Short mmCIF file of C-alpha atoms in Angstrom, two decimals:
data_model
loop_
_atom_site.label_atom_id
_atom_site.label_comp_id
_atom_site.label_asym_id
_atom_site.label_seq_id
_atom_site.Cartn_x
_atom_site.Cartn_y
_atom_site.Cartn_z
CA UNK B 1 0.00 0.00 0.00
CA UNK B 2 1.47 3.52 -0.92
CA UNK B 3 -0.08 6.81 0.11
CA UNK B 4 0.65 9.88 -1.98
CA UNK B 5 0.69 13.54 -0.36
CA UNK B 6 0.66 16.50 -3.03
CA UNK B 7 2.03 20.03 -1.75
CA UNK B 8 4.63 20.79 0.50
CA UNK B 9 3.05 22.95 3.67
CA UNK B 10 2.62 22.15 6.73
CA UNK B 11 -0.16 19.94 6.72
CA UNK B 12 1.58 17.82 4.49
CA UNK B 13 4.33 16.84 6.75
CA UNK B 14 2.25 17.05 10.00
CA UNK B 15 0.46 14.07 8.04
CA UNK B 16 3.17 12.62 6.48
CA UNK B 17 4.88 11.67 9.78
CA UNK B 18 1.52 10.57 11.22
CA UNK B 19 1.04 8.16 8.34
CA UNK B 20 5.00 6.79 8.07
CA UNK B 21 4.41 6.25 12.03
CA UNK B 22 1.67 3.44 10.76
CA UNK B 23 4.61 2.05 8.63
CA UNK B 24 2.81 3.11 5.04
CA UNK B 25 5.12 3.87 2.75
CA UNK B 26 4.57 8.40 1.73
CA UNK B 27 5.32 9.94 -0.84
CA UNK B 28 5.15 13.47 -0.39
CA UNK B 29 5.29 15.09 -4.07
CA UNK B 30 6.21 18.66 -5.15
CA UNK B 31 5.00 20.10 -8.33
CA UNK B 32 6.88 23.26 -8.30
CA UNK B 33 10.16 24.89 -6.46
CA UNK B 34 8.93 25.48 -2.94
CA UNK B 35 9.10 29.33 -1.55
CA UNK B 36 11.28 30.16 1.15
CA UNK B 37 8.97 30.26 4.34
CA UNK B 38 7.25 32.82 6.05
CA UNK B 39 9.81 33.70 9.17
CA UNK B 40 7.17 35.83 11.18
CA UNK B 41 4.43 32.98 11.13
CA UNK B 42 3.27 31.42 13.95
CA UNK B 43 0.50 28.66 14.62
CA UNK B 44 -1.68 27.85 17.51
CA UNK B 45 -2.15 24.51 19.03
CA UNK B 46 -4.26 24.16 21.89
CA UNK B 47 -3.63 21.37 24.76
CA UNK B 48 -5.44 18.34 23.31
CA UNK B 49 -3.86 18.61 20.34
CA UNK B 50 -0.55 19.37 21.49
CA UNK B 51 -1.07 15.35 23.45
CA UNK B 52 -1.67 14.53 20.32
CA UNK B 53 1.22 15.65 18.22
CA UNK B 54 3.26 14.73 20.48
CA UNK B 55 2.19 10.92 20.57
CA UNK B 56 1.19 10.33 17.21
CA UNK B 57 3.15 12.41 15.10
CA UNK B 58 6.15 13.70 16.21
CA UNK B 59 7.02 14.89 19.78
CA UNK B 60 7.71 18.95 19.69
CA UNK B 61 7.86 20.00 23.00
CA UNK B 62 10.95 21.72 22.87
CA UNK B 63 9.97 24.03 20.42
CA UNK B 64 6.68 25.18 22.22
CA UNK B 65 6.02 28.14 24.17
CA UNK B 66 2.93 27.47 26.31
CA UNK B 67 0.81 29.81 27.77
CA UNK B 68 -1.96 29.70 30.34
CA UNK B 69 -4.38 32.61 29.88
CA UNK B 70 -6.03 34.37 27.10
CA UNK B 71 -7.64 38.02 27.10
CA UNK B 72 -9.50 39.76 25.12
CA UNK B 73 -9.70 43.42 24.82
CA UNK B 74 -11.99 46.18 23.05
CA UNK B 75 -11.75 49.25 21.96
CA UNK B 76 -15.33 50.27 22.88
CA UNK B 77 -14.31 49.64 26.48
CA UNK B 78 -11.67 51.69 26.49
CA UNK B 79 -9.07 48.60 26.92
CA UNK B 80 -11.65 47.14 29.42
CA UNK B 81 -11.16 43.19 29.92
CA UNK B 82 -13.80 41.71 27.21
CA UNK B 83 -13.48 37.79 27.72
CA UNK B 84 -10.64 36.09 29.88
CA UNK B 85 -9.84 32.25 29.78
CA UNK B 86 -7.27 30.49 32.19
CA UNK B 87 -5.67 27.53 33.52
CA UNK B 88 -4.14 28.03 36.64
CA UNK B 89 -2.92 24.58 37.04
CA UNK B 90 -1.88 23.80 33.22
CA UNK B 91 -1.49 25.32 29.93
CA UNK B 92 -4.97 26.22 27.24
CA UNK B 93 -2.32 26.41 24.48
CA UNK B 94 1.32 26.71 22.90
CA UNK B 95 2.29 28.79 20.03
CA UNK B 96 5.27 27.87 17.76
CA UNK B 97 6.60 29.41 15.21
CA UNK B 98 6.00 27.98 11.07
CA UNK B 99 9.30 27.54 10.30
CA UNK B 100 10.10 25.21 13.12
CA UNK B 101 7.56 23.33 13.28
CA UNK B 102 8.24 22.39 9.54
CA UNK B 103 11.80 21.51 9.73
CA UNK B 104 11.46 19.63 12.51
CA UNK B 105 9.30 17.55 10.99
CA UNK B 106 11.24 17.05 7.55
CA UNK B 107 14.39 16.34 9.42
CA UNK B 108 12.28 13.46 11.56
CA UNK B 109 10.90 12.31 8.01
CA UNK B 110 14.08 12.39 5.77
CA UNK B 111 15.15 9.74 8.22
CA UNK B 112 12.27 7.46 7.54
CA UNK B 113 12.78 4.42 5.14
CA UNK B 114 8.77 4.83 4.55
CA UNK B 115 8.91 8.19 3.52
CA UNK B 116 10.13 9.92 -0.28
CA UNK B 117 10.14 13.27 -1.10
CA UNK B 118 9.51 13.47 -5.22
CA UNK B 119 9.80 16.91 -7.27
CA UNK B 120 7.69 16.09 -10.49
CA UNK B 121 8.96 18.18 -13.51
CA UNK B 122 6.46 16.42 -15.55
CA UNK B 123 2.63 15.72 -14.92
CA UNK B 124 1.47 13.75 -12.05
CA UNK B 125 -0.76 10.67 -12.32
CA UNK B 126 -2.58 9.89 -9.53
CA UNK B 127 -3.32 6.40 -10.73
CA UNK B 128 -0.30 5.30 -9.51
CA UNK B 129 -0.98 4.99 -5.58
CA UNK B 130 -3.61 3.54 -3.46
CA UNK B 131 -4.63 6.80 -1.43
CA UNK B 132 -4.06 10.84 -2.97
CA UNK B 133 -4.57 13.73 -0.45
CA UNK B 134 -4.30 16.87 -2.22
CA UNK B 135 -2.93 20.09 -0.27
CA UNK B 136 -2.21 21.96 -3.11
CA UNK B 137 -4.18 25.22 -3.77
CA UNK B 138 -3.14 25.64 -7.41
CA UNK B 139 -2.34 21.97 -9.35
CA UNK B 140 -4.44 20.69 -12.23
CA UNK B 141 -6.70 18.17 -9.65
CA UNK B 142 -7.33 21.41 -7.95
CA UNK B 143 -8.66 23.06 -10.57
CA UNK B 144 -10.47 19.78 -12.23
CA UNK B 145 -12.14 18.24 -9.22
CA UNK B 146 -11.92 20.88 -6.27
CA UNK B 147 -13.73 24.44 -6.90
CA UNK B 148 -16.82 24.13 -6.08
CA UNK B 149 -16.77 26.08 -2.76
CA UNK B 150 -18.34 28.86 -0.28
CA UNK B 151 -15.95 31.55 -0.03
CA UNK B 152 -15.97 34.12 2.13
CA UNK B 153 -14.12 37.64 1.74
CA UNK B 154 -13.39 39.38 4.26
CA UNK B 155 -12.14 42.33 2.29
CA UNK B 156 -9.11 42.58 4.87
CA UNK B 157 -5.56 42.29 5.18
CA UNK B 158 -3.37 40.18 7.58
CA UNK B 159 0.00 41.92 8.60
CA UNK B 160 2.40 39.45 10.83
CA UNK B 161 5.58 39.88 12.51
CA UNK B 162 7.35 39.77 15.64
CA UNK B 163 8.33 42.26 18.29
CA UNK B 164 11.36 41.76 20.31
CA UNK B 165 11.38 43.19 23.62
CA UNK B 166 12.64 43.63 27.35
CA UNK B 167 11.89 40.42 29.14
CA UNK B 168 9.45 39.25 30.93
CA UNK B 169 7.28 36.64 32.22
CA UNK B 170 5.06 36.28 28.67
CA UNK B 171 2.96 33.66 29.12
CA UNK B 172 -0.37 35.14 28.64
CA UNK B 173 -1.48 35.73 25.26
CA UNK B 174 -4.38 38.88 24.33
CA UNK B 175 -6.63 40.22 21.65
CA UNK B 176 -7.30 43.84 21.07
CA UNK B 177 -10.20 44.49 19.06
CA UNK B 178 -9.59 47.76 17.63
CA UNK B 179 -11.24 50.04 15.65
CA UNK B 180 -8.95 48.57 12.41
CA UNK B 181 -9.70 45.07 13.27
CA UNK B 182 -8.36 42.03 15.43
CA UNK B 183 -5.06 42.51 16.72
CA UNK B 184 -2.97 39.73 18.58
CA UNK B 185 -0.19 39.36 20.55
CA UNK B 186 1.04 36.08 20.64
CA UNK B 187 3.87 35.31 22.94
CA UNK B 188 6.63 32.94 21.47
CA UNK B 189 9.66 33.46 24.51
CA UNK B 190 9.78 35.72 27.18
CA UNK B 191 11.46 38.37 24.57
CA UNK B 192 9.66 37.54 21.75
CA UNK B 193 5.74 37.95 20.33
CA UNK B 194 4.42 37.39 17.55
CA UNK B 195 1.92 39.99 16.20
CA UNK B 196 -1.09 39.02 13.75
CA UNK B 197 -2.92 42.63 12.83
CA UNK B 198 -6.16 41.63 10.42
CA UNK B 199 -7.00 44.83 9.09
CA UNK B 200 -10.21 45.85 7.30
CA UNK B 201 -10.34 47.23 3.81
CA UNK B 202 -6.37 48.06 4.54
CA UNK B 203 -3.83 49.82 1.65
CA UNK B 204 -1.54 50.79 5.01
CA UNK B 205 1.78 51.19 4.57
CA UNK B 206 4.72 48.96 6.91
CA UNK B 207 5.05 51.79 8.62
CA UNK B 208 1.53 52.53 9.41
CA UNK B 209 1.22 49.14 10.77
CA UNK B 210 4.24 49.38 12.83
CA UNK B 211 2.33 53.13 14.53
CA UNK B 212 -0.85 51.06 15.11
CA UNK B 213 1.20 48.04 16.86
CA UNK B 214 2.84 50.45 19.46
CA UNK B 215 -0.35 52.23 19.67
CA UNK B 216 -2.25 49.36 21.11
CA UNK B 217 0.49 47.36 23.49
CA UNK B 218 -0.31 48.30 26.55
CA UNK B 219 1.97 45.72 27.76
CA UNK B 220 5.85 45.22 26.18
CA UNK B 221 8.58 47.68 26.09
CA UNK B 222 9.25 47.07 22.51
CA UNK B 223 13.20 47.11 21.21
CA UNK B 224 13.06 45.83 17.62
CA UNK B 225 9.74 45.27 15.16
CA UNK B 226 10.84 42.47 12.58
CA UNK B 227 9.78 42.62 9.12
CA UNK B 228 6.23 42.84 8.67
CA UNK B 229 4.48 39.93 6.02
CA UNK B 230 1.07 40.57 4.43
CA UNK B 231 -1.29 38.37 2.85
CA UNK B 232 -5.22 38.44 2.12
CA UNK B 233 -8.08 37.34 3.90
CA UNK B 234 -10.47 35.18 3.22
CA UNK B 235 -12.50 32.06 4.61
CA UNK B 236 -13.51 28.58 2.72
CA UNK B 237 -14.82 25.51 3.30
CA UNK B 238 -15.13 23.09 -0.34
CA UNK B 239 -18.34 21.12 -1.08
CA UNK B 240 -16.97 18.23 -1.79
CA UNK B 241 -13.95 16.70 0.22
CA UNK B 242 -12.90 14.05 -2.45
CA UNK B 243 -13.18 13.10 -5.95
CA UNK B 244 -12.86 9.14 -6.23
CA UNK B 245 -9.33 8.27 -4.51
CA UNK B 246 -8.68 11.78 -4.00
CA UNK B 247 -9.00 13.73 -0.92
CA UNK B 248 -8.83 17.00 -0.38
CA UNK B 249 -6.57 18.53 2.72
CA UNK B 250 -5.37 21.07 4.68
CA UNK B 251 -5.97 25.08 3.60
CA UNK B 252 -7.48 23.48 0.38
CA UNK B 253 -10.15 21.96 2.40
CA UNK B 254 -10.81 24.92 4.43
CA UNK B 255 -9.55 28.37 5.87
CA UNK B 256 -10.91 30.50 8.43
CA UNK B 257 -10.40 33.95 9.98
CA UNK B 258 -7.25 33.86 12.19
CA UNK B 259 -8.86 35.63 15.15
CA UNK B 260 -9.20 32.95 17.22
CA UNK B 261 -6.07 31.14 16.01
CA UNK B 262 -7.80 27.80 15.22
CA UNK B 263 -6.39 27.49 11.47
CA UNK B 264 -4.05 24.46 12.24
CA UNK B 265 -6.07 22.79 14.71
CA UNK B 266 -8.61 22.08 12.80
CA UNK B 267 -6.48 20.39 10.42
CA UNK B 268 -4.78 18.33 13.53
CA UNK B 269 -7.93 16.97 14.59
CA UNK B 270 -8.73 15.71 10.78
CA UNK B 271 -5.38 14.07 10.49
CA UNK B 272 -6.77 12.68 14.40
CA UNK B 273 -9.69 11.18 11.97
CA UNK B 274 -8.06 10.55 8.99
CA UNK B 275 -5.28 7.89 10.53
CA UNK B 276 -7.85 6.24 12.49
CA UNK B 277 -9.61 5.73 9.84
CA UNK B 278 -6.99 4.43 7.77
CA UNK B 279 -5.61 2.81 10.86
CA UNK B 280 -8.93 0.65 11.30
CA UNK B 281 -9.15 -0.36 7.67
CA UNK B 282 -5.23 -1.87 8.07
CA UNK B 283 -6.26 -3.81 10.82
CA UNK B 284 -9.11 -5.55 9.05
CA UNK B 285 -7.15 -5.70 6.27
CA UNK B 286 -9.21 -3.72 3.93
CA UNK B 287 -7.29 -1.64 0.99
CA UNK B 288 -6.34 2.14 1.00
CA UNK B 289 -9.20 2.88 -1.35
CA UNK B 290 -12.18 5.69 -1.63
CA UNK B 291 -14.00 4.50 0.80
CA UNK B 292 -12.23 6.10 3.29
CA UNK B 293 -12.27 9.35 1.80
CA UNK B 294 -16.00 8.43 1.84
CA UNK B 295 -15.98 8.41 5.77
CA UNK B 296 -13.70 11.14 6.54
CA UNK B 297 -15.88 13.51 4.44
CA UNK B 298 -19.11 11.51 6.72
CA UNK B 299 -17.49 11.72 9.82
CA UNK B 300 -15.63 15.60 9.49
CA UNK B 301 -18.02 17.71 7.14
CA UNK B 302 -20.65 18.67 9.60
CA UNK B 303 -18.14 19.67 12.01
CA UNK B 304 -15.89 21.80 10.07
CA UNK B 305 -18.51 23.51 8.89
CA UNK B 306 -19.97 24.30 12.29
CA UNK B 307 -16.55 25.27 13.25
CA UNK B 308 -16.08 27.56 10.46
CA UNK B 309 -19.41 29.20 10.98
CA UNK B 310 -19.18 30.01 14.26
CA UNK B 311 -15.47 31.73 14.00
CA UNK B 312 -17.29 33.44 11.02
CA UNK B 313 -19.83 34.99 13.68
CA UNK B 314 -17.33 35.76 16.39
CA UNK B 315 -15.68 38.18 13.73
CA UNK B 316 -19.39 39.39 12.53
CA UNK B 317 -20.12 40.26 16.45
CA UNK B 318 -17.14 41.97 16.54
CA UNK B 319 -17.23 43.71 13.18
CA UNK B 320 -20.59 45.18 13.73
CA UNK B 321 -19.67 46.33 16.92
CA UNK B 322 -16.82 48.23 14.90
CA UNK B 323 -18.58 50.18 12.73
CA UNK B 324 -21.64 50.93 15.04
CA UNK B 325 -19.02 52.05 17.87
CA UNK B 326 -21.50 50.52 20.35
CA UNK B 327 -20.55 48.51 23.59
CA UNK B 328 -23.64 46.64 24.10
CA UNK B 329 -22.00 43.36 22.79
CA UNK B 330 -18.97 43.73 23.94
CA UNK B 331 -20.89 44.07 27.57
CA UNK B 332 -22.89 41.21 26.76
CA UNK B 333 -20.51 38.87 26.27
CA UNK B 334 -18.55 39.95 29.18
CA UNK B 335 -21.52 39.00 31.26
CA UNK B 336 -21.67 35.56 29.33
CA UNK B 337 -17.86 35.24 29.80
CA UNK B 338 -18.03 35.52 33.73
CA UNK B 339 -20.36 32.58 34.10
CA UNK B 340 -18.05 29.31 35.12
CA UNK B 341 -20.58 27.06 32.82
CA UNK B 342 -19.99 29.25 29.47
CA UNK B 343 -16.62 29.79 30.10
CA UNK B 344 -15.13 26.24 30.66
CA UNK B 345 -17.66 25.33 27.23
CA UNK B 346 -16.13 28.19 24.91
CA UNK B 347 -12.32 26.60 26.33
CA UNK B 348 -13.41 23.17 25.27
CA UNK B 349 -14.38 24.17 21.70
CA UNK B 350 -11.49 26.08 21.52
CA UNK B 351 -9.57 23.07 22.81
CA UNK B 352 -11.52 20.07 21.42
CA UNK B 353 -13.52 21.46 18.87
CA UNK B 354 -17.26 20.18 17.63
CA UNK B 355 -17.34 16.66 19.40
CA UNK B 356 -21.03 16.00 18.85
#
């Protein structure tokens, strides 16, 4: 049985390692010269599915900075505490930065007799492996059997970096809501953060962007503001998740608004399903065929698209609440936000995701 990954992000390899750890043989293929990677990115992983990364795919613990409290700030209450989640006794989540996280995990697979790394230069025939899962936004499968989606546009513009500054103990991570949009501040050491700015309808200038980040910390004594990044927003879920032995994966099978920094965990928790699934079929000795495509789409497609909607709201609330310069939501979900029951239910979504 041989699997075949196309793309080369991080979902590929996060999947890749999950699948050679099942001893079936990988092949990750790459259609074109991959781009150096983004240095300022950073991904959120939340508890559960930092346990499971680090017991079925690869363990990363030394490249995690954990943190055990989230806030969330408005303008429209003049910096006033919004929403506030905590562990006292553990962590809610880590953050890591992209470029880590990815070499870590292709030095761990260039080591692994069941995994290849192939750069086509010609095209790619899927016919030739048991299993595809496409990650690739822009290859000729793509295009034939995957666009038939709901997007989303946001009309807004992500800006990320990452602030160095004096230390300190940095191991609580908040939201600012301002009047441009969602800003975060994302703490990767305890002298570095890492800054994700979604700004609406933006045309602003690096230097505008670097103004409105020292304009809303309340908190670091900033040294040095690394080069800022910039790339569109926009949110998608397909409407199909396979064609035949093809599956779709990754950012090609959805994207959502990075507000809440969910992005990547909703992908861990499909490779969670997707390798049990596959897992389960190997032990009845059943092929690598559609038919599991066929379940993952049954078992994950409800889900992810409750998911997706319900990010999709939180940045509606909080959009609305933008341009009407009203506090009323902001004070209602504060009141929400103080109740023990609520609370501990919006940290396991955040942490587990849909489970029903």
């Amino acid at each position: 049985m041989r699997l075949c990954i196309l793309g080369g992000g991080l979902s590929s390899f996060a999947l890749a390692r999950a699948l050679v750890n099942q001893k079936i043989y990988v092949d990750v293929v790459l259609q074109k010269k991959l781009f150096p990677i983004n240095q300022t990115r950073t991904v959120g992983i939340s508890k559960s599915n930092v346990d499971f990364f680090n017991s079925q795919i690869l363990n990363i613990e030394k490249i995690l900075w954990k943190l055990n409290k989230i806030e969330i700030f408005t303008d429209n209450l003049r910096k006033e505490e919004v929403l506030k989640f905590e562990n006292k006794k553990n962590y809610l989540f880590s953050i890591v930065k992209n470029y880590e996280l990815i070499d870590i995990l292709k030095k761990s697979l260039k080591k692994n007799k069941y995994f290849k790394l192939i750069n086509l230069k010609n095209n790619f025939s899927h016919k030739n492996y048991d299993l595809v899962v496409n990650t690739d936004q822009n290859n000729y499968l793509t295009k034939k059997y995957f666009s038939k989606k709901i997007v989303k546009q946001y009309n807004s513009f992500a800006y990320t970096t990452i602030i160095q500054h004096e230390k300190l103990i940095n191991n609580i991570a908040f939201q600012v809501f301002t009047k441009r949009g969602p800003l975060a501040f994302l703490p990767i050491s305890d002298k570095e953060t890492s800054i994700v700015y979604s700004i609406h309808n933006s045309n602003s200038h690096k230097e505008d962007i670097r103004n409105l980040i020292e304009d809303n910390n309340f908190k670091f004594k900033i040294k040095k503001i690394k080069k800022i990044e910039k790339f569109e927003l926009k949110s998608l879920i397909l409407r199909s998740y396979y064609h035949e032995n093809i599956l779709a994966f990754g950012d090609l099978l959805h994207r959502i608004h990075p507000l809440a920094g969910q992005g990547f965990n909703m992908t861990i928790r499909d490779i969670m399903i997707l390798t049990k699934i596959i897992q389960d079929r190997i032990s009845l000795g059943l092929p690598l065929d559609k038919y599991i495509n066929i379940e993952f789409e049954k078992k994950l497609r409800h889900k992810n698209l409750m998911f997706s909607t319900g990010i999709d709201l939180i940045h509606e609330v909080f959009n609305l609440e933008r341009k009407t310069k009203s506090s009323i939501m902001s004070k209602s979900i504060q009141i929400l936000g103080k109740n023990p029951s609520i609370n501990k239910f919006f940290k396991e979504i955040a942490d587990k995701g849909i489970t029903i």
